[in-house]
């Protein structure tokens, strides 16, 4: 394997892990409510920008990141309570527009709270590159991959073993049945927004040292995370992770070997291809309508 | 009595025509004319988009793409290849018709979120291609566009353009009103009501959705071509995802399933950033808030909500 | 010759056989009822006959032509109209417009004509409005000519769907529980309406739970149970059939 290919794979997996976290965020909210949260990318942005702010005022990095994640989670909870819940019975088109509105609103807010410039976060454990089969790996990449893996395992434990997690899963399988056994489905949606926001924020903080951060990184990251979730199969957690990694690698390989100018087109071409040919994605489940 | 049910159409159109004819009295300088023209161009796109979103119940988050194809189509053909502007406009419109027809078929098989994402993806791909193919399009910096010329005479200046845009807007509104109150128009609205109910009375939902998609794309494309000649310049900034969202906001805010609502929405939301230049920094914040607020508190949009309020007050 | 024939019709949903190997015929101009306990597959059958579902196997022949696997709008073009148990009314339109949509297949209006509205189109619109208003009066909805569909009470909405279906001038009308949720007076009105429709030569396939309505208006009755044919014949024959009594009539008295 050539060193260049290894390099691309490492970069691709790193970027893919970020997409995977964003995709998981989409997946959790979709499972709780069938809503696609177009503001998901903004949580990533808040995670990165807030971490930069907290770190700039002198807080140690771990604390800065933790506070940033908490801040994003609060924003997510507020979004659900103020914008989504009042309209929860509205048709899909309206909910789409509401979350898009929220995304624009949050971006506008970000330009006021922060600014429009690029910012950087210090790498978690330094910049000294590590050699790996001829490729150069940044320590931050290892952080991204490692934390993503840890999160995926934690989420698997959460949804599989804890009562709250199982309640959220039950809500995603059958909302009415979940209500009938006493699960507060509105609370499940509330929590899912907070959880998704936290996931996005972690992704944002992880990637900020490598890719820099600014008020509008959320747009592309959100869309690509959505593409990854669709690729894996909307509603499937494993699919989200798989989709994210596949998309990240495909994008990096495409940019490296084909054309770097059209890198962003790859994600959208993937969206269109999945929607046209495989709407249930790689691991998703087909449903049929009852009339 | 049954005739009266059709009356609001002609009355509204006459009112709009009268308004457009008298407005120049209030436009004291070129800047005001400029804003009015921008409103008119956005309104043309919104009237078409409203047919798709408000009447047919579909969604498009990529209509800036069609606007851009019209604008760049006219720009490239006139500036790079020396075509006469009207021929270029016709060619660009034809190109967009074909594109929308070909792409619309697979896209419109999707519903809800999936349809939204597909149109979004399409719009973004168009904008990326336009921004990247800089030899042809001038890339992120854009390119200059020769003025519109009719029979050899160049059309320039805000005042002339005002009348052109006003005439085009009136034509667009007239076409939209006719369409809504016709068998194909009712078929579309029926599709929005319940697709299965429409199918069993013989409505081929795929064909009708495609038709309205193409019609709305053509409205956007013509407005784009006009905009390119009016400004004398095109840049990719008008082809972005954000512009697509602005267009949807105008339709949603003004009134879904209301042609005049689309015009009002375009007017209010085009003028807002212009009038509040002080609040330029708050533009995104306000747009986002308007979108959310309208959907939560006034889901039918401004004009239908006001009409319903007026009906209740009268009763 | 029969107007409609279903041969070995089956519909499976995963492991569930909603309709299993069903064969039956509907005579031209007859009123043919389909009854059976809940879950017997009656609505599934109507969905198959109107193209809403595609059969898993079997054949449907309408007026001598094979129409298996055709989309709903294609079957509508052949002359099949239907109403729905769960109303599929266009609530975003007026009541009159709902009926006008029913005439879709008879309105020749292309896109260009629709956008430019030449006098021919304006005249056709007026005629369409008049005929639809007439249909509404015929089904007893004369009071709602200028109402929004969303303003109509439940019983009126059921009749609106019938008016919409009739606007297509169908050869066969599928009615899915038209009397469901109606009081005895309204049910009697539906009874007379169906009789009038049949008298006009329209073949009617009626799915109903209301036994009095079924027995009074039907020429033939098909009894379904668990997606299979349990019995078929005249109303008297079916009513006396011990298998039918055991599976259905004996348990629930109307």
XYZ file of C-alpha atoms in Angstrom, chain A residues 4-142:
139
model
C -0.205 8.336 -0.154
C -3.088 5.892 0.015
C -2.509 5.336 3.713
C -2.474 9.093 4.207
C -5.757 9.452 2.402
C -7.277 6.621 4.393
C -6.218 8.116 7.704
C -7.535 11.554 6.743
C -10.669 9.998 5.318
C -11.369 8.016 8.471
C -10.759 11.061 10.651
C -13.148 13.211 8.673
C -15.469 10.229 8.432
C -15.540 9.876 12.204
C -16.730 13.465 12.488
C -19.411 12.800 9.896
C -20.339 9.679 11.841
C -20.911 11.681 15.024
C -23.057 14.225 13.184
C -24.938 11.400 11.494
C -25.588 9.756 14.859
C -27.076 13.039 16.006
C -29.479 13.066 13.040
C -30.291 9.455 13.671
C -31.213 9.911 17.333
C -33.592 12.781 16.650
C -35.082 11.046 13.628
C -35.719 7.939 15.657
C -37.473 9.888 18.366
C -39.710 11.872 16.049
C -39.228 11.321 12.308
C -37.877 14.880 12.176
C -34.756 15.701 10.180
C -33.019 18.384 12.200
C -31.457 20.725 9.662
C -29.842 22.610 12.524
C -27.660 19.635 13.452
C -24.603 21.171 11.799
C -24.963 24.259 13.950
C -24.392 22.161 17.074
C -21.037 21.141 15.636
C -20.220 24.798 15.066
C -21.260 25.760 18.587
C -19.101 22.995 20.018
C -16.021 24.235 18.223
C -16.585 27.959 18.686
C -17.576 27.721 22.325
C -14.555 25.534 23.072
C -12.355 28.188 21.471
C -13.959 30.906 23.584
C -13.642 28.995 26.825
C -10.088 28.059 26.038
C -9.202 31.638 25.089
C -10.319 32.956 28.452
C -7.827 30.633 30.068
C -9.765 27.543 31.033
C -7.882 24.247 30.678
C -8.749 22.463 27.473
C -10.746 19.529 28.910
C -12.941 21.922 30.880
C -13.376 24.214 27.896
C -14.540 21.320 25.760
C -16.860 19.998 28.448
C -18.457 23.412 28.919
C -18.812 23.838 25.169
C -20.610 20.507 24.918
C -22.869 21.486 27.788
C -23.623 24.828 26.140
C -24.522 23.118 22.884
C -26.721 20.634 24.705
C -28.566 23.535 26.313
C -29.073 25.136 22.907
C -30.403 21.830 21.612
C -32.836 21.524 24.489
C -33.974 25.119 24.009
C -34.486 24.509 20.313
C -36.693 21.538 21.003
C -38.755 23.280 23.653
C -39.223 26.594 21.856
C -39.315 25.766 18.171
C -40.064 22.083 17.657
C -42.539 21.236 20.382
C -45.042 24.006 19.568
C -45.217 22.650 16.020
C -44.981 18.942 16.690
C -48.293 18.155 14.953
C -47.443 20.165 11.866
C -46.827 18.489 8.510
C -43.309 17.516 7.508
C -42.791 20.508 5.198
C -43.336 22.887 8.091
C -40.981 21.078 10.421
C -38.304 21.135 7.763
C -38.727 24.872 7.405
C -38.667 25.384 11.163
C -35.382 23.544 11.630
C -33.914 25.381 8.656
C -35.029 28.614 10.251
C -33.395 27.528 13.488
C -30.176 26.777 11.655
C -30.092 30.236 10.079
C -31.014 31.836 13.378
C -28.206 30.060 15.200
C -25.731 31.068 12.551
C -26.855 34.668 12.814
C -26.525 34.427 16.577
C -23.029 33.033 16.181
C -21.905 36.037 14.136
C -23.062 38.267 16.965
C -21.709 36.243 19.867
C -18.458 35.565 18.111
C -17.546 36.847 14.655
C -17.095 35.704 11.075
C -13.413 34.867 11.332
C -11.696 31.528 11.413
C -10.579 30.302 14.817
C -8.353 27.548 15.976
C -8.350 25.363 19.038
C -5.136 23.947 20.485
C -4.669 20.274 19.711
C -5.548 18.059 22.656
C -2.138 16.477 23.013
C 0.186 18.477 20.887
C 1.071 18.691 17.219
C 3.929 16.216 16.947
C 3.073 14.078 13.938
C 3.316 10.320 14.198
C 4.670 8.143 11.439
C 2.421 5.297 10.286
C 3.334 3.145 7.267
C 4.840 6.140 5.536
C 1.937 8.444 6.261
C 1.868 11.312 8.710
C -0.788 11.077 11.391
C -1.654 13.989 13.646
C -2.247 13.119 17.299
C -5.561 14.938 17.000
C -6.644 12.364 14.428
C -6.129 9.661 17.002
